[in-house]
C-alpha cells in the first residue's frame, strides 16, 4: 500500500521474471505467499481487459502481463478470472473469488461486485496529500468516469486539498447490497470527508464531499474528469447530464442531487468543460458545513424514463433542520423506482424525513410505492 499504483505492474513483472529465472531451484514458500497477496491486489485494481484502473496502458500489454505472472505464480483464482476476461478462454461464470477491498488505514481500494467483462467497479487512490483522487468508474463494461476527481476549492482558489497531512480512511464497508468507502483530508480551517458508494446489482453509484469549516455564501467547486471516449450531451431540463459512448445502447446519467432541479438548471450548478474534459460541480455554502453529492446511473433503460428529484425537509424535535445540519433528497424514475439519500452534517441526533426516523449519519434507502422507507445502506 506504499507503492504507487503505476509501479505495481512493473514490480510484479520483475518478480515473475525472477521466479522464472530460478525455475527448478529452491524458492521460499513465504515469499510466494507474500507475492500472492500482491497479485490479488493488482487483480482487484484491474479492469475487465486486465489493464490497471485509473491508468492507460497499451491495449496488448495487460494480456501479456497476466500470462507472464500466471506462468510464474499459478494461482487458481487468477486462472479463473483470466478465463472470464480473455476471449480465447472459456469458463463458467461463478461468484467472485475475491471480494471488494480497501486498505485498513489509507484511502486506497476497489468497490466491485463481480469480475465479468460487463461488470462494475469503482477504483480509488488518494494516499498522497495535495493531489486529486485517482478514480475510475467502470459500469456495464464501459469506463464512465476518471481518471481524477479534484479536491474542493473555494471561489478564491483556496482548496481543501492543500495540507501536507496525508488523507486518512474514516469508514469502509462491503456486503451483498453495497460497497462504501469514506476518507478525510484537510486544509487550514476546512476539512473534507469524501464518500464513494457502489450499489450492487442496481447500476448506481454515489460520490459526495462534505466540507466542514465553510462560511455561508462561499462558493465551493469540485471537478471530475471524464475519459476521452465518453461523449457528453447537453443537460436535460432537470439539470442532469447524459454520458454516451460509441457502443450502441450504452449511456449514463450524472445527477447533481445536492440542489433542487430548478436550481441546478438556472444556476448551472453542474457544467462540462470540453477543453479539460471535466464535469464541474459547485455549491453555495449554506452554513458552516456543505454537502456536494453526485448520483451516477449507467442503466440505459432507466435513462429513458422521466427523472425527477427534490430536496426533502428533515425534522429534529418537530423543527426543520437547516441544510448545513442535515440534508435529504428523493430521486425518482418513472414506474416507482425511487431512492432517498440522507446525510447528517451536524452532531448526531434523532431526525426524521418522509416519516422515517434515524440517528444514523448517512442513509440510502428505497422509497416504496406504499410510502415506506427501506434502508439499503446506513453509516453510524
Coordinates of C-alpha atoms in Angstrom, one line a residue:
X1 CA 0.0 0.0 0.0
X2 CA 3.0 2.3 0.0
X3 CA 4.0 1.7 -3.6
X4 CA 2.4 4.0 -6.3
X5 CA -0.2 2.2 -8.4
X6 CA 1.7 2.9 -11.6
X7 CA 4.6 0.8 -10.2
X8 CA 2.6 -2.3 -9.4
X9 CA 2.7 -3.8 -12.9
X10 CA 6.4 -3.4 -13.3
X11 CA 7.1 -4.7 -9.8
X12 CA 5.1 -7.9 -10.4
X13 CA 6.7 -8.3 -13.8
X14 CA 10.1 -8.2 -12.2
X15 CA 9.1 -10.8 -9.6
X16 CA 7.7 -13.1 -12.3
X17 CA 10.9 -12.8 -14.3
X18 CA 13.0 -13.6 -11.2
X19 CA 10.8 -16.6 -10.4
X20 CA 11.1 -17.9 -14.0
X21 CA 14.8 -17.4 -13.9
X22 CA 15.0 -19.7 -10.9
X23 CA 12.8 -22.4 -12.2
X24 CA 13.8 -25.7 -10.6
X25 CA 15.7 -24.0 -7.8
X26 CA 14.5 -23.6 -4.2
X27 CA 12.2 -20.7 -3.8
X28 CA 10.9 -19.7 -0.3
X29 CA 7.3 -20.6 0.3
X30 CA 7.0 -17.5 2.5
X31 CA 7.9 -15.3 -0.5
X32 CA 5.3 -17.0 -2.7
X33 CA 2.7 -16.2 -0.1
X34 CA 3.6 -12.6 0.0
X35 CA 3.7 -12.3 -3.8
X36 CA 0.3 -14.0 -4.0
X37 CA -1.1 -11.1 -1.8
X38 CA 0.4 -8.6 -4.2
X39 CA -1.0 -10.4 -7.2
X40 CA -4.5 -10.4 -5.6
X41 CA -4.2 -6.6 -5.0
X42 CA -3.2 -6.0 -8.6
X43 CA -6.1 -8.2 -9.8
X44 CA -8.6 -6.2 -7.8
X45 CA -7.4 -3.0 -9.4
X46 CA -7.8 -4.4 -12.9
X47 CA -10.4 -3.6 -15.5
X48 CA -12.1 -6.5 -17.3
X49 CA -9.4 -6.1 -20.0
X50 CA -6.7 -6.7 -17.4
X51 CA -5.4 -3.2 -17.5
X52 CA -4.7 -1.1 -14.4
X53 CA -7.7 1.0 -13.4
X54 CA -7.1 4.8 -13.4
X55 CA -4.1 4.4 -15.8
X56 CA -3.8 4.0 -19.5
X57 CA -1.6 1.1 -20.8
X58 CA -1.0 -0.3 -24.3
X59 CA -4.0 -2.5 -25.3
X60 CA -2.0 -5.7 -25.8
X61 CA 0.1 -5.2 -22.6
X62 CA -2.4 -6.4 -19.9
X63 CA -2.9 -9.8 -21.5
X64 CA 0.8 -10.4 -22.0
X65 CA 1.4 -9.2 -18.5
X66 CA -1.1 -11.6 -16.8
X67 CA 0.2 -14.5 -18.9
X68 CA 3.7 -13.9 -17.6
X69 CA 2.5 -13.6 -14.0
X70 CA 0.3 -16.6 -14.1
X71 CA 3.1 -18.8 -15.6
X72 CA 5.4 -17.8 -12.7
X73 CA 2.8 -17.9 -10.0
X74 CA -0.1 -20.2 -11.0
X75 CA -2.9 -19.2 -8.6
X76 CA -6.3 -20.8 -9.0
X77 CA -8.3 -17.5 -8.6
X78 CA -6.1 -15.8 -11.1
X79 CA -6.7 -18.5 -13.7
X80 CA -10.4 -18.4 -13.1
X81 CA -10.7 -14.6 -13.6
X82 CA -8.4 -14.6 -16.7
X83 CA -10.7 -17.3 -18.2
X84 CA -13.6 -14.8 -17.9
X85 CA -11.8 -11.8 -19.3
X86 CA -10.0 -13.1 -22.4
X87 CA -11.9 -14.3 -25.4
X88 CA -9.8 -17.4 -26.2
X89 CA -10.6 -18.8 -22.7
X90 CA -13.9 -20.4 -21.7
X91 CA -15.1 -21.0 -18.2
X92 CA -18.4 -20.9 -16.4
X93 CA -19.0 -17.7 -14.5
X94 CA -19.3 -18.3 -10.8
X95 CA -19.4 -16.0 -7.7
X96 CA -16.2 -13.9 -7.5
X97 CA -13.2 -15.4 -5.6
X98 CA -12.1 -12.0 -4.4
X99 CA -14.4 -9.5 -2.6
X100 CA -14.2 -5.8 -2.7
X101 CA -11.2 -4.5 -0.9
X102 CA -9.9 -1.4 0.9
X103 CA -6.7 -0.6 2.8
X104 CA -7.1 -0.7 6.6
X105 CA -5.9 2.9 7.1
X106 CA -5.4 4.6 3.7
X107 CA -7.9 5.7 1.0
X108 CA -6.9 3.0 -1.5
X109 CA -9.4 0.4 -2.7
X110 CA -11.8 -1.0 -5.2
X111 CA -15.5 -1.3 -4.9
X112 CA -16.7 -4.1 -7.2
X113 CA -19.3 -6.9 -7.1
X114 CA -18.2 -9.2 -9.9
X115 CA -15.4 -10.0 -12.4
X116 CA -17.4 -10.3 -15.6
X117 CA -16.5 -8.3 -18.8
X118 CA -19.7 -6.4 -18.3
X119 CA -19.2 -5.9 -14.6
X120 CA -18.9 -2.7 -12.4
X121 CA -16.0 -1.4 -10.5
X122 CA -15.1 1.9 -8.7
X123 CA -11.4 2.2 -8.0
X124 CA -9.8 5.0 -6.0
X125 CA -6.4 6.1 -4.7
X126 CA -6.0 9.2 -2.6
X127 CA -2.9 8.3 -0.5
X128 CA -0.9 11.4 -1.4
X129 CA -1.7 14.8 0.1
X130 CA -2.3 17.9 -2.1
X131 CA -3.4 15.8 -5.0
X132 CA -6.7 14.9 -6.6
X133 CA -8.2 11.5 -6.1
X134 CA -7.3 9.0 -8.7
X135 CA -10.6 7.4 -9.6
X136 CA -12.3 5.2 -12.2
X137 CA -15.9 4.2 -12.5
X138 CA -16.5 1.2 -14.8
X139 CA -20.1 0.3 -15.3
X140 CA -21.7 -2.4 -17.5
X141 CA -18.4 -2.9 -19.3
X142 CA -17.9 0.9 -20.0
X143 CA -15.5 3.4 -18.4
X144 CA -17.6 6.4 -17.4
X145 CA -15.6 8.5 -15.0
X146 CA -11.9 9.2 -14.3
X147 CA -9.0 9.3 -14.1
X148 CA -9.2 12.1 -11.4
X149 CA -11.6 13.8 -9.0
X150 CA -10.2 17.2 -7.8
X151 CA -10.2 18.4 -4.3
X152 CA -12.9 21.0 -3.5
X153 CA -11.8 24.6 -3.9
X154 CA -13.3 27.9 -2.9
X155 CA -14.1 30.6 -5.4
X156 CA -10.9 32.5 -4.5
X157 CA -8.9 29.4 -5.3
X158 CA -8.2 28.2 -1.8
X159 CA -8.5 24.4 -1.6
X160 CA -9.4 21.7 0.7
X161 CA -6.5 19.6 -0.5
X162 CA -3.6 21.9 0.3
X163 CA -2.4 20.3 3.6
X164 CA 0.7 18.2 3.9
X165 CA -1.1 15.7 6.2
X166 CA -2.0 12.6 4.2
X167 CA -5.7 11.7 3.8
X168 CA -7.0 9.2 6.3
X169 CA -9.6 6.5 5.8
X170 CA -12.6 7.0 8.1
X171 CA -15.1 4.3 7.1
X172 CA -15.2 1.2 4.9
X173 CA -17.8 -1.5 4.4
X174 CA -18.8 -4.2 1.9
X175 CA -21.8 -6.5 1.8
X176 CA -24.2 -8.0 -0.7
X177 CA -26.1 -4.7 -1.1
X178 CA -23.3 -2.1 -1.5
X179 CA -19.6 -1.2 -1.1
X180 CA -18.7 2.1 0.5
X181 CA -15.5 4.0 1.5
X182 CA -15.0 7.3 3.2
X183 CA -11.9 9.3 4.0
X184 CA -10.9 12.8 5.2
X185 CA -8.4 15.4 4.1
X186 CA -7.9 18.9 5.4
X187 CA -6.6 22.4 4.6
X188 CA -6.4 25.2 7.1
X189 CA -9.9 25.5 8.7
X190 CA -11.6 23.4 6.1
X191 CA -11.9 19.6 6.2
X192 CA -13.4 17.4 3.5
X193 CA -15.0 14.0 4.0
X194 CA -15.1 12.2 0.7
X195 CA -17.5 9.3 0.1
X196 CA -17.7 6.7 -2.7
X197 CA -20.6 4.2 -2.8
X198 CA -21.4 1.4 -5.3
X199 CA -24.8 -0.2 -5.1
X200 CA -24.6 -3.8 -6.2
X201 CA -26.9 -5.0 -9.0
X202 CA -28.5 -1.6 -9.3
X203 CA -26.1 0.2 -11.6
X204 CA -25.9 3.2 -9.3
X205 CA -23.1 5.0 -7.6
X206 CA -22.9 7.9 -5.2
X207 CA -20.0 10.3 -4.9
X208 CA -20.0 13.1 -2.3
X209 CA -17.9 15.6 -0.5
X210 CA -18.8 17.0 2.9
X211 CA -16.8 20.2 3.6
X212 CA -16.6 21.3 7.3
X213 CA -15.5 24.8 8.1
X214 CA -17.3 26.7 5.3
X215 CA -19.0 30.1 5.6
X216 CA -22.5 30.9 4.4
X217 CA -22.4 32.3 0.9
X218 CA -19.0 30.9 -0.1
X219 CA -18.8 29.1 -3.4
X220 CA -17.2 25.7 -3.4
X221 CA -16.4 23.8 -6.5
X222 CA -15.0 20.4 -7.5
X223 CA -14.2 18.8 -10.8
X224 CA -14.5 15.2 -12.1
X225 CA -12.6 14.1 -15.2
X226 CA -14.2 12.1 -18.0
X227 CA -12.4 9.5 -20.3
X228 CA -11.7 10.6 -23.8
X229 CA -14.1 8.1 -25.3
X230 CA -17.1 9.4 -23.4
X231 CA -19.4 11.9 -25.2
X232 CA -21.4 14.4 -23.2
X233 CA -24.9 15.6 -24.2
X234 CA -26.4 18.9 -23.3
X235 CA -28.1 18.8 -19.8
X236 CA -31.8 17.9 -19.6
X237 CA -34.4 20.4 -18.5
X238 CA -34.0 18.9 -15.0
X239 CA -30.2 19.6 -14.8
X240 CA -28.8 16.0 -15.2
X241 CA -26.2 15.3 -17.8
X242 CA -26.1 12.3 -20.2
X243 CA -22.9 10.5 -21.0
X244 CA -22.6 8.3 -24.0
X245 CA -20.1 6.0 -25.8
X246 CA -19.8 4.8 -29.3
X247 CA -21.2 1.4 -28.1
X248 CA -24.8 1.2 -29.2
X249 CA -27.3 1.4 -26.3
X250 CA -24.7 2.5 -23.7
X251 CA -25.4 5.6 -21.7
X252 CA -25.1 7.0 -18.2
X253 CA -26.6 9.9 -16.1
X254 CA -24.8 12.3 -13.8
X255 CA -27.3 13.9 -11.4
X256 CA -26.4 16.8 -9.1
X257 CA -28.9 15.9 -6.4
X258 CA -27.5 18.4 -3.8
X259 CA -29.7 21.1 -5.4
X260 CA -33.3 21.1 -6.5
X261 CA -33.6 20.6 -10.3
X262 CA -34.6 24.2 -10.9
X263 CA -31.5 25.5 -9.1
X264 CA -29.3 23.0 -11.0
X265 CA -30.5 24.4 -14.3
X266 CA -30.9 28.1 -13.5
X267 CA -27.5 28.5 -11.8
X268 CA -25.6 25.9 -13.9
X269 CA -24.5 24.0 -10.8
X270 CA -23.1 21.3 -13.0
X271 CA -21.2 22.2 -16.1
X272 CA -18.9 20.5 -18.7
X273 CA -15.5 21.9 -19.8
X274 CA -14.6 20.3 -23.1
X275 CA -11.0 21.6 -23.1
X276 CA -10.2 19.8 -19.9
X277 CA -12.8 17.1 -20.3
X278 CA -14.1 17.7 -16.8
X279 CA -17.5 18.0 -15.2
X280 CA -17.6 20.9 -12.7
X281 CA -20.0 20.9 -9.7
X282 CA -20.4 24.0 -7.5
X283 CA -22.4 24.7 -4.4
X284 CA -23.0 27.9 -2.4
X285 CA -22.3 27.0 1.2
X286 CA -25.5 27.2 3.3
X287 CA -23.5 27.5 6.5
X288 CA -20.6 26.0 8.4
X289 CA -20.9 22.7 6.6
X290 CA -21.5 21.9 2.9
X291 CA -22.6 18.7 1.2
X292 CA -21.8 18.2 -2.5
X293 CA -23.2 14.8 -3.8
X294 CA -23.3 13.3 -7.4
X295 CA -25.5 10.4 -8.3
X296 CA -24.4 8.3 -11.3
X297 CA -26.6 5.8 -13.1
X298 CA -25.5 3.6 -16.0
X299 CA -28.7 1.7 -16.6
X300 CA -29.7 2.6 -20.1
X301 CA -33.3 1.5 -19.6
X302 CA -33.6 3.8 -16.6
X303 CA -32.3 6.8 -18.5
X304 CA -35.2 6.6 -20.9
X305 CA -37.6 7.1 -18.1
X306 CA -38.6 10.6 -16.8
X307 CA -36.4 11.7 -14.0
X308 CA -37.3 14.0 -11.1
X309 CA -35.6 14.8 -7.8
X310 CA -36.3 17.1 -4.9
X311 CA -34.7 18.0 -1.6
X312 CA -36.7 17.0 1.4
X313 CA -37.5 18.5 4.7
X314 CA -35.5 16.9 7.6
X315 CA -37.0 17.5 11.1
X316 CA -35.5 17.4 14.5
X317 CA -37.8 17.6 17.5
X318 CA -40.5 18.8 15.3
X319 CA -38.5 21.7 13.7
X320 CA -37.0 21.8 10.2
X321 CA -33.2 21.3 10.1
X322 CA -31.1 23.8 8.1
X323 CA -29.2 22.2 5.2
X324 CA -25.8 22.7 7.0
X325 CA -27.1 20.4 9.8
X326 CA -29.0 17.7 7.9
X327 CA -30.0 17.1 4.3
X328 CA -32.1 14.7 2.3
X329 CA -33.3 14.2 -1.3
X330 CA -35.6 11.9 -3.2
X331 CA -34.8 10.7 -6.7
X332 CA -37.5 9.1 -8.9
X333 CA -37.5 7.4 -12.2
X334 CA -40.9 6.6 -13.6
X335 CA -42.7 3.3 -12.6
X336 CA -41.9 3.7 -9.0
X337 CA -38.1 3.4 -8.8
X338 CA -37.4 5.9 -6.0
X339 CA -34.3 6.3 -3.8
X340 CA -33.8 8.6 -0.8
X341 CA -30.4 9.9 0.3
X342 CA -30.0 11.3 3.8
X343 CA -26.8 13.0 5.2
X344 CA -26.4 14.3 8.8
X345 CA -23.8 17.0 8.6
X346 CA -24.0 18.2 12.2
X347 CA -23.7 16.4 15.5
X348 CA -25.6 13.1 15.8
X349 CA -29.3 13.4 16.7
X350 CA -32.6 11.6 16.0
X351 CA -34.1 13.2 12.9
X352 CA -36.8 12.2 10.5
X353 CA -37.7 12.5 6.8
X354 CA -40.7 11.1 4.9
X355 CA -41.9 9.6 8.2
X356 CA -38.7 7.7 8.7
X357 CA -36.7 8.3 12.0
X358 CA -33.0 7.7 12.3
X359 CA -29.9 8.5 14.3
X360 CA -27.5 7.4 11.5
X361 CA -25.3 10.0 9.9
X362 CA -26.0 8.5 6.4
X363 CA -28.9 6.6 4.9
X364 CA -29.5 5.5 1.3
X365 CA -32.9 3.9 1.0
X366 CA -35.6 2.7 -1.4
X367 CA -38.9 4.6 -1.1
X368 CA -41.6 2.1 -1.9
X369 CA -45.0 2.6 -3.7
X370 CA -46.6 2.2 -0.2
X371 CA -44.7 5.1 1.2
X372 CA -42.2 3.1 3.2
X373 CA -38.5 4.0 3.5
X374 CA -36.5 0.7 3.2
X375 CA -32.8 1.4 4.1
X376 CA -30.2 -0.2 1.8
X377 CA -27.1 1.4 3.3
X378 CA -26.5 3.1 6.6
X379 CA -23.4 4.6 8.3
X380 CA -23.3 5.3 12.0

